[in-house]
């Protein structure tokens, strides 16, 4: 009997994945448990193992197809066995109408003559098919689900479809009371440069998800940003004095680890910076799950140090070494890259002195860490050279006000300038 090869649900919130490549080809023999294909979720690229031993037949997925979970991608059959009748055809991005250029006969006309395809409705109730997450997100943004084309089975609308609608402004006029601005888009009639193209890179996989999430964050969360300078003299001394001991433990003590320990400690005293905006309520989180923005070759991921408020400096350094090491070798699970309550982004190692990050939804705050630079400062009336570092906090103004952010940032500064209690 043929075994279906399906797109698995690799984390609790996954609704679809982007197909990257087959590691085996049509007619190849496969063994249960060996890598069969690669998918890209909103966290990373993941190798999926073969569910059975046999011969691979009936490949249905192509690179860059966006596929709902549990869709059948292929079959594994015994030698000489025939394929089952075609059914459950994969809904892919290639087959999905482009929301910027489609001209449907049953859609609503948009500016510029383009039309929005009408989504399939549930039988008997006239409502569009949509996941609960998509419905909630559309309600928060004031989007009409009837104007969003779904990529799921029978036109079901997923979270990614709502994010695409925000990005491309595929929506009806927002209610007059809606105060959240739509993202600014480049007008479609502005021509591209009339020059030779070096390469065209499809916006897919993690890069597409990053684009959608950042557009969503910038469009929905009113950002407030504050910056101050931190004297890192004692933090530098702490690192120099304890570095050899950490090396004996097989760990590297980075400034990111020291900063993460300080931020986790301070966040317990500022719960609204460790919170999420959820439509008609604000959720304050008991645990500090600290995201550490980590750059790979072609995109960014955010490994998470869970319950960071309960970890000492050695435990933070160990978690950071483990997560970042496995992130760069692409061996993290989706669960290890989700669920953060606050994020740190450090570009100091590149010499960047100060920058502002976009919130990582649904978090209420993100810290941007600059380089440690020796500067002349005044101490007790005299000019001295000190290692100074700029820290910028971007926060969701729906959750916190400027004074709350300022107090949090001042406590982070005080903790980093007196870091010995963090050990």
Coordinates of C-alpha atoms in Angstrom, one line a residue, residues 128 134-148 157-175 178 180-183 216 220:
X128 CA -14.8 33.1 4.2
X134 CA -6.1 34.7 10.6
X135 CA -9.6 35.8 11.8
X136 CA -8.2 37.4 14.9
X137 CA -5.4 39.2 13.1
X138 CA -7.8 40.5 10.4
X139 CA -10.1 41.8 13.1
X140 CA -7.3 43.6 14.9
X141 CA -6.2 45.3 11.6
X142 CA -9.7 46.1 10.5
X143 CA -9.3 43.9 7.3
X144 CA -12.3 42.4 5.5
X145 CA -11.6 38.7 5.0
X146 CA -13.7 38.8 1.8
X147 CA -11.0 40.9 0.2
X148 CA -8.2 38.4 1.0
X157 CA -7.2 32.1 4.6
X158 CA -4.1 31.6 6.7
X159 CA -2.0 34.0 8.8
X160 CA 0.4 34.5 6.0
X161 CA -2.4 35.6 3.7
X162 CA -3.4 38.3 6.1
X163 CA 0.2 39.5 6.4
X164 CA 0.5 39.6 2.6
X165 CA -2.7 41.6 2.5
X166 CA -1.2 44.1 4.9
X167 CA 2.0 44.3 2.8
X168 CA 0.2 44.7 -0.5
X169 CA -2.8 46.7 0.8
X170 CA -5.2 44.1 -0.6
X171 CA -8.1 45.3 1.6
X172 CA -11.2 47.3 1.6
X173 CA -11.3 50.8 3.0
X174 CA -10.5 50.7 6.7
X175 CA -13.1 51.9 9.2
X178 CA -9.1 52.7 12.7
X180 CA -3.4 52.0 12.6
X181 CA -1.9 53.2 9.3
X182 CA -1.5 50.9 6.4
X183 CA 2.1 50.3 5.3
X216 CA 3.1 44.0 9.9
X220 CA 0.4 48.0 13.4

